[in-house]
mmCIF file of N, CA and C in Angstrom:
data_model
loop_
_atom_site.group_PDB
_atom_site.id
_atom_site.type_symbol
_atom_site.label_atom_id
_atom_site.label_comp_id
_atom_site.label_asym_id
_atom_site.label_seq_id
_atom_site.Cartn_x
_atom_site.Cartn_y
_atom_site.Cartn_z
ATOM 1 N N LEU A 1 1.093 -1.132 -0.238
ATOM 2 C CA LEU A 1 -0.168 -0.151 0.135
ATOM 3 C C LEU A 1 0.979 1.360 0.412
ATOM 4 N N ASP A 2 0.649 2.199 -0.687
ATOM 5 C CA ASP A 2 1.267 3.598 -1.059
ATOM 6 C C ASP A 2 0.350 5.006 -0.694
ATOM 7 N N LEU A 3 0.931 5.693 -0.763
ATOM 8 C CA LEU A 3 0.461 6.961 -0.519
ATOM 9 C C LEU A 3 -0.457 7.677 -1.775
ATOM 10 N N ALA A 4 -1.030 8.272 -1.996
ATOM 11 C CA ALA A 4 -1.438 8.775 -2.968
ATOM 12 C C ALA A 4 -0.424 10.291 -3.049
ATOM 13 N N PRO A 5 -0.728 10.744 -4.530
ATOM 14 C CA PRO A 5 -0.747 9.786 -5.821
ATOM 15 C C PRO A 5 0.084 8.431 -5.699
ATOM 16 N N VAL A 6 0.284 7.845 -7.123
ATOM 17 C CA VAL A 6 0.591 6.472 -6.997
ATOM 18 C C VAL A 6 0.640 6.242 -9.060
ATOM 19 N N THR A 7 1.771 5.853 -9.301
ATOM 20 C CA THR A 7 1.960 5.701 -10.827
ATOM 21 C C THR A 7 1.183 4.946 -11.233
ATOM 22 N N SER A 8 0.948 4.446 -12.657
ATOM 23 C CA SER A 8 0.600 3.279 -12.813
ATOM 24 C C SER A 8 2.049 2.400 -12.926
ATOM 25 N N THR A 9 3.079 2.592 -13.150
ATOM 26 C CA THR A 9 4.231 1.297 -12.664
ATOM 27 C C THR A 9 4.206 0.717 -11.161
ATOM 28 N N GLU A 10 4.049 2.050 -10.601
ATOM 29 C CA GLU A 10 4.068 1.700 -8.776
ATOM 30 C C GLU A 10 2.588 0.648 -8.751
ATOM 31 N N VAL A 11 1.314 1.064 -9.319
ATOM 32 C CA VAL A 11 0.292 0.469 -9.475
ATOM 33 C C VAL A 11 -0.105 -1.249 -9.831
ATOM 34 N N ARG A 12 1.587 -1.501 -11.107
ATOM 35 C CA ARG A 12 1.141 -2.366 -11.514
ATOM 36 C C ARG A 12 2.084 -3.213 -10.915
ATOM 37 N N ARG A 13 3.625 -2.527 -10.038
ATOM 38 C CA ARG A 13 4.151 -3.329 -8.648
ATOM 39 C C ARG A 13 3.202 -3.769 -7.631
ATOM 40 N N MET A 14 2.361 -2.996 -7.516
ATOM 41 C CA MET A 14 1.166 -3.830 -6.274
ATOM 42 C C MET A 14 0.643 -4.860 -6.697
ATOM 43 N N ILE A 15 -0.059 -4.643 -7.652
ATOM 44 C CA ILE A 15 -0.818 -5.759 -8.504
ATOM 45 C C ILE A 15 -0.289 -7.373 -8.620
ATOM 46 N N GLU A 16 1.246 -7.212 -9.271
ATOM 47 C CA GLU A 16 2.260 -8.239 -9.258
ATOM 48 C C GLU A 16 2.314 -8.873 -7.745
ATOM 49 N N ARG A 17 2.194 -8.115 -6.696
ATOM 50 C CA ARG A 17 2.462 -8.626 -5.501
ATOM 51 C C ARG A 17 1.058 -9.448 -4.891
ATOM 52 N N LEU A 18 0.080 -9.017 -5.107
ATOM 53 C CA LEU A 18 -0.851 -10.067 -4.994
ATOM 54 C C LEU A 18 -1.320 -11.104 -4.927
ATOM 55 N N LYS A 19 -1.258 -11.934 -4.019
ATOM 56 C CA LYS A 19 -1.532 -13.280 -4.110
ATOM 57 C C LYS A 19 -2.114 -13.926 -5.193
ATOM 58 N N GLY A 20 -3.442 -13.485 -6.297
ATOM 59 C CA GLY A 20 -3.836 -13.361 -6.877
ATOM 60 C C GLY A 20 -3.888 -13.034 -8.430
ATOM 61 N N ALA A 21 -2.461 -11.950 -8.457
ATOM 62 C CA ALA A 21 -2.171 -11.736 -9.544
ATOM 63 C C ALA A 21 -1.765 -12.883 -10.634
ATOM 64 N N PRO A 22 -1.410 -14.315 -10.465
ATOM 65 C CA PRO A 22 -1.367 -14.995 -12.007
ATOM 66 C C PRO A 22 -2.521 -15.062 -12.293
ATOM 67 N N LEU A 23 -3.788 -14.677 -11.380
ATOM 68 C CA LEU A 23 -5.440 -15.247 -12.065
ATOM 69 C C LEU A 23 -5.805 -13.980 -13.067
ATOM 70 N N LEU A 24 -4.881 -13.167 -12.965
ATOM 71 C CA LEU A 24 -4.502 -11.860 -14.013
ATOM 72 C C LEU A 24 -4.308 -12.102 -14.842
ATOM 73 N N HIS A 25 -3.227 -13.057 -15.032
ATOM 74 C CA HIS A 25 -2.490 -13.292 -16.477
ATOM 75 C C HIS A 25 -2.903 -14.024 -17.215
ATOM 76 N N GLY A 26 -4.030 -15.019 -16.787
ATOM 77 C CA GLY A 26 -4.945 -16.254 -17.401
ATOM 78 C C GLY A 26 -4.565 -17.042 -17.166
ATOM 79 N N ALA A 27 -4.410 -17.192 -15.694
ATOM 80 C CA ALA A 27 -4.175 -19.162 -15.510
ATOM 81 C C ALA A 27 -5.320 -19.445 -14.865
ATOM 82 N N ARG A 28 -5.403 -20.869 -15.088
ATOM 83 C CA ARG A 28 -6.835 -22.019 -15.662
ATOM 84 C C ARG A 28 -7.577 -21.620 -16.597
ATOM 85 N N GLY A 29 -6.741 -21.779 -17.564
ATOM 86 C CA GLY A 29 -7.205 -21.681 -19.077
ATOM 87 C C GLY A 29 -7.988 -19.938 -19.324
ATOM 88 N N ARG A 30 -8.174 -19.307 -18.353
ATOM 89 C CA ARG A 30 -8.895 -17.739 -18.457
ATOM 90 C C ARG A 30 -7.757 -17.398 -19.459
ATOM 91 N N ARG A 31 -8.577 -15.885 -20.327
ATOM 92 C CA ARG A 31 -7.392 -14.906 -20.736
ATOM 93 C C ARG A 31 -6.776 -13.787 -19.964
ATOM 94 N N ALA A 32 -5.870 -13.610 -20.063
ATOM 95 C CA ALA A 32 -5.335 -12.528 -19.146
ATOM 96 C C ALA A 32 -5.732 -11.608 -19.327
ATOM 97 N N VAL A 33 -6.064 -10.736 -18.329
ATOM 98 C CA VAL A 33 -6.626 -8.934 -18.388
ATOM 99 C C VAL A 33 -5.431 -7.660 -18.173
ATOM 100 N N ASP A 34 -6.039 -6.612 -18.987
ATOM 101 C CA ASP A 34 -5.584 -5.779 -19.333
ATOM 102 C C ASP A 34 -5.406 -5.208 -18.048
ATOM 103 N N ILE A 35 -4.265 -5.123 -17.672
ATOM 104 C CA ILE A 35 -3.483 -5.196 -16.206
ATOM 105 C C ILE A 35 -3.210 -3.685 -16.345
ATOM 106 N N ASP A 36 -2.838 -2.659 -17.863
ATOM 107 C CA ASP A 36 -2.373 -1.478 -17.515
ATOM 108 C C ASP A 36 -3.684 -0.762 -17.682
ATOM 109 N N ALA A 37 -4.895 -1.293 -18.008
ATOM 110 C CA ALA A 37 -5.866 -1.108 -17.930
ATOM 111 C C ALA A 37 -6.422 -0.497 -16.252
ATOM 112 N N ILE A 38 -6.422 -1.421 -15.393
ATOM 113 C CA ILE A 38 -5.879 -1.635 -13.909
ATOM 114 C C ILE A 38 -5.338 -0.380 -13.882
ATOM 115 N N ALA A 39 -4.458 -1.245 -13.952
ATOM 116 C CA ALA A 39 -3.587 0.596 -13.299
ATOM 117 C C ALA A 39 -3.752 1.708 -13.238
ATOM 118 N N ASP A 40 -3.964 2.359 -14.440
ATOM 119 C CA ASP A 40 -4.236 3.270 -15.188
ATOM 120 C C ASP A 40 -5.572 3.838 -14.013
ATOM 121 N N ALA A 41 -6.418 3.200 -13.914
ATOM 122 C CA ALA A 41 -7.504 3.573 -14.142
ATOM 123 C C ALA A 41 -7.230 3.578 -12.058
ATOM 124 N N VAL A 42 -6.616 3.061 -11.239
ATOM 125 C CA VAL A 42 -6.512 3.153 -9.498
ATOM 126 C C VAL A 42 -5.164 4.193 -10.153
ATOM 127 N N SER A 43 -4.430 4.697 -10.945
ATOM 128 C CA SER A 43 -3.194 6.105 -10.425
ATOM 129 C C SER A 43 -4.381 7.269 -10.553
ATOM 130 N N ARG A 44 -5.068 7.142 -11.894
ATOM 131 C CA ARG A 44 -6.035 7.889 -11.755
ATOM 132 C C ARG A 44 -6.853 8.383 -10.651
ATOM 133 N N LEU A 45 -7.340 7.542 -10.118
ATOM 134 C CA LEU A 45 -8.111 7.851 -9.130
ATOM 135 C C LEU A 45 -6.974 8.145 -7.616
ATOM 136 N N SER A 46 -6.037 7.880 -7.805
ATOM 137 C CA SER A 46 -5.719 8.670 -6.668
ATOM 138 C C SER A 46 -4.970 9.757 -6.821
ATOM 139 N N VAL A 47 -4.532 10.103 -8.084
ATOM 140 C CA VAL A 47 -4.404 11.791 -8.390
ATOM 141 C C VAL A 47 -5.334 12.557 -8.080
ATOM 142 N N LEU A 48 -6.698 11.770 -8.514
ATOM 143 C CA LEU A 48 -8.360 12.803 -7.784
ATOM 144 C C LEU A 48 -8.021 13.150 -6.725
ATOM 145 N N ALA A 49 -7.840 12.028 -5.588
ATOM 146 C CA ALA A 49 -7.550 11.899 -4.642
ATOM 147 C C ALA A 49 -6.792 13.205 -3.674
ATOM 148 N N ALA A 50 -5.663 12.932 -4.603
ATOM 149 C CA ALA A 50 -4.353 13.812 -3.518
ATOM 150 C C ALA A 50 -4.366 14.825 -4.035
ATOM 151 N N ARG A 51 -5.080 15.635 -5.018
ATOM 152 C CA ARG A 51 -5.503 16.666 -5.669
ATOM 153 C C ARG A 51 -5.862 17.589 -4.652
ATOM 154 N N GLN A 52 -7.277 16.314 -4.036
ATOM 155 C CA GLN A 52 -8.384 17.190 -3.144
ATOM 156 C C GLN A 52 -8.248 16.024 -1.933
ATOM 157 N N PRO A 53 -7.238 16.400 -1.105
ATOM 158 C CA PRO A 53 -7.193 15.311 -0.121
ATOM 159 C C PRO A 53 -8.460 15.936 0.799
ATOM 160 N N ASP A 54 -9.086 17.156 1.180
ATOM 161 C CA ASP A 54 -10.280 17.329 2.016
ATOM 162 C C ASP A 54 -11.606 17.252 1.355
ATOM 163 N N ALA A 55 -10.982 16.896 -0.254
ATOM 164 C CA ALA A 55 -12.833 17.103 -0.873
ATOM 165 C C ALA A 55 -13.828 15.331 -0.598
ATOM 166 N N PHE A 56 -12.685 14.334 -0.016
ATOM 167 C CA PHE A 56 -13.898 13.356 0.199
ATOM 168 C C PHE A 56 -13.522 12.568 1.539
ATOM 169 N N ASP A 57 -14.788 11.817 1.836
ATOM 170 C CA ASP A 57 -14.105 11.565 3.020
ATOM 171 C C ASP A 57 -13.882 9.545 2.537
ATOM 172 N N SER A 58 -14.397 9.091 1.905
ATOM 173 C CA SER A 58 -14.245 7.845 1.183
ATOM 174 C C SER A 58 -14.479 7.957 -0.335
ATOM 175 N N ILE A 59 -13.480 7.213 -1.123
ATOM 176 C CA ILE A 59 -13.925 7.010 -2.797
ATOM 177 C C ILE A 59 -13.933 5.065 -2.960
ATOM 178 N N GLU A 60 -14.664 4.795 -3.353
ATOM 179 C CA GLU A 60 -14.533 3.046 -3.728
ATOM 180 C C GLU A 60 -15.049 2.613 -5.371
ATOM 181 N N ILE A 61 -14.871 1.966 -5.702
ATOM 182 C CA ILE A 61 -15.045 1.038 -6.682
ATOM 183 C C ILE A 61 -14.849 -0.245 -6.636
ATOM 184 N N ASN A 62 -16.295 -0.489 -6.895
ATOM 185 C CA ASN A 62 -16.783 -1.980 -6.764
ATOM 186 C C ASN A 62 -17.479 -2.666 -7.161
ATOM 187 N N PRO A 63 -17.697 -3.531 -8.188
ATOM 188 C CA PRO A 63 -15.923 -3.903 -9.256
ATOM 189 C C PRO A 63 -15.561 -3.241 -9.624
ATOM 190 N N LEU A 64 -14.494 -3.616 -9.585
ATOM 191 C CA LEU A 64 -13.991 -3.152 -11.603
ATOM 192 C C LEU A 64 -13.512 -4.563 -12.094
ATOM 193 N N LEU A 65 -14.046 -4.307 -13.323
ATOM 194 C CA LEU A 65 -14.287 -5.154 -14.076
ATOM 195 C C LEU A 65 -13.079 -5.468 -14.822
ATOM 196 N N ALA A 66 -11.956 -5.608 -15.259
ATOM 197 C CA ALA A 66 -10.805 -5.996 -16.214
ATOM 198 C C ALA A 66 -11.249 -7.269 -17.242
ATOM 199 N N ARG A 67 -11.132 -6.528 -18.419
ATOM 200 C CA ARG A 67 -11.297 -7.190 -19.748
ATOM 201 C C ARG A 67 -10.057 -7.355 -20.422
ATOM 202 N N ALA A 68 -9.672 -8.114 -21.107
ATOM 203 C CA ALA A 68 -8.475 -8.405 -21.964
ATOM 204 C C ALA A 68 -7.962 -6.910 -22.657
ATOM 205 N N HIS A 69 -8.912 -6.479 -22.827
ATOM 206 C CA HIS A 69 -8.956 -4.712 -23.362
ATOM 207 C C HIS A 69 -9.840 -4.005 -22.745
ATOM 208 N N GLY A 70 -9.102 -3.030 -21.681
ATOM 209 C CA GLY A 70 -9.775 -2.366 -20.607
ATOM 210 C C GLY A 70 -10.323 -2.320 -19.923
ATOM 211 N N ALA A 71 -10.543 -1.899 -18.816
ATOM 212 C CA ALA A 71 -11.096 -1.989 -17.347
ATOM 213 C C ALA A 71 -12.448 -1.552 -17.530
ATOM 214 N N VAL A 72 -13.285 -1.628 -16.364
ATOM 215 C CA VAL A 72 -14.481 -0.780 -16.616
ATOM 216 C C VAL A 72 -15.289 -0.895 -14.923
ATOM 217 N N ALA A 73 -15.500 0.451 -13.981
ATOM 218 C CA ALA A 73 -15.938 0.270 -12.814
ATOM 219 C C ALA A 73 -17.435 0.208 -13.521
ATOM 220 N N LEU A 74 -17.926 -0.698 -12.557
ATOM 221 C CA LEU A 74 -18.955 -1.075 -12.416
ATOM 222 C C LEU A 74 -20.154 -0.366 -10.742
ATOM 223 N N ASP A 75 -19.627 0.111 -10.609
ATOM 224 C CA ASP A 75 -20.030 0.165 -9.407
ATOM 225 C C ASP A 75 -18.960 1.655 -8.895
ATOM 226 N N THR A 76 -19.427 2.575 -8.120
ATOM 227 C CA THR A 76 -18.682 3.155 -7.214
ATOM 228 C C THR A 76 -19.502 4.470 -6.367
ATOM 229 N N LEU A 77 -18.813 4.693 -5.073
ATOM 230 C CA LEU A 77 -19.041 5.275 -4.251
ATOM 231 C C LEU A 77 -18.128 6.374 -3.867
ATOM 232 N N ILE A 78 -19.000 7.196 -3.414
ATOM 233 C CA ILE A 78 -18.216 8.873 -3.937
ATOM 234 C C ILE A 78 -18.742 9.571 -2.268
ATOM 235 N N VAL A 79 -17.588 9.855 -1.705
ATOM 236 C CA VAL A 79 -18.021 10.537 -0.070
ATOM 237 C C VAL A 79 -17.684 11.805 -0.075
ATOM 238 N N PRO A 80 -18.310 12.096 0.101
ATOM 239 C CA PRO A 80 -17.672 14.264 0.017
ATOM 240 C C PRO A 80 -17.621 14.079 1.445
ATOM 241 N N ALA A 81 -16.753 14.782 2.052
ATOM 242 C CA ALA A 81 -16.312 15.031 3.079
ATOM 243 C C ALA A 81 -16.907 16.017 3.767
ATOM 244 N N ARG A 82 -17.698 15.590 5.299
ATOM 245 C CA ARG A 82 -18.649 16.599 5.506
ATOM 246 C C ARG A 82 -18.243 18.133 5.744
ATOM 247 N N SER A 83 -16.918 18.177 5.466
ATOM 248 C CA SER A 83 -16.151 20.209 5.591
ATOM 249 C C SER A 83 -16.800 20.714 4.825
ATOM 250 N N SER A 84 -16.750 20.025 3.585
ATOM 251 C CA SER A 84 -16.990 20.573 1.621
ATOM 252 C C SER A 84 -18.079 20.954 1.468
ATOM 253 N N ALA A 85 -19.575 19.914 2.356
ATOM 254 C CA ALA A 85 -20.601 20.000 2.300
ATOM 255 C C ALA A 85 -20.855 22.272 2.119
ATOM 256 N N PRO A 86 -21.918 22.162 1.427
ATOM 257 C CA PRO A 86 -22.166 23.737 1.240
ATOM 258 C C PRO A 86 -22.826 24.249 2.324
ATOM 259 N N ALA A 87 -22.392 25.540 2.828
ATOM 260 C CA ALA A 87 -23.414 25.484 3.872
ATOM 261 C C ALA A 87 -24.471 25.634 4.105
ATOM 262 N N ARG A 88 -25.730 25.747 4.607
ATOM 263 C CA ARG A 88 -27.443 26.527 4.148
ATOM 264 C C ARG A 88 -27.371 27.517 5.024
ATOM 265 N N GLU A 89 -27.887 28.657 4.145
ATOM 266 C CA GLU A 89 -28.190 30.012 4.768
ATOM 267 C C GLU A 89 -29.504 30.048 5.693
ATOM 268 N N SER A 90 -29.450 30.882 6.673
ATOM 269 C CA SER A 90 -30.096 30.561 8.152
ATOM 270 C C SER A 90 -31.558 31.451 7.108
ATOM 271 N N ALA A 91 -32.506 31.212 7.925
ATOM 272 C CA ALA A 91 -33.752 32.007 7.414
ATOM 273 C C ALA A 91 -34.356 32.740 8.646
ATOM 274 N N ALA A 92 -33.296 34.005 8.772
ATOM 275 C CA ALA A 92 -33.359 35.130 9.599
ATOM 276 C C ALA A 92 -34.347 35.967 9.446
#
C-alpha cells in the first residue's frame, strides 16, 4: 500500500505482489486481463484524491471489471467530506 498519488508503474508493481496476480495473467485457462488498464484507473483515482485531499471522506470502486482490453468501474461510491458540504443559509 502506498500513499496517493501513485503512478501506473507503482500500481502495476502492487498488483504483481497480490497473491491472486497469476489469475490476472490468464491462469486456469482464462484469458489475461488488461493489467495496464487496471493500473491506469487506480493511478488516476489516486491523483484525484491527492489533488483534493479534503474533498472526500471515501472513494470506492467495487467492482472494477478488468477485461482483455480495458477495465470498467461497474459501481462507485464517492462520499464527500462533511466539511466540504455547502453551508445552509439561515432564514433570519
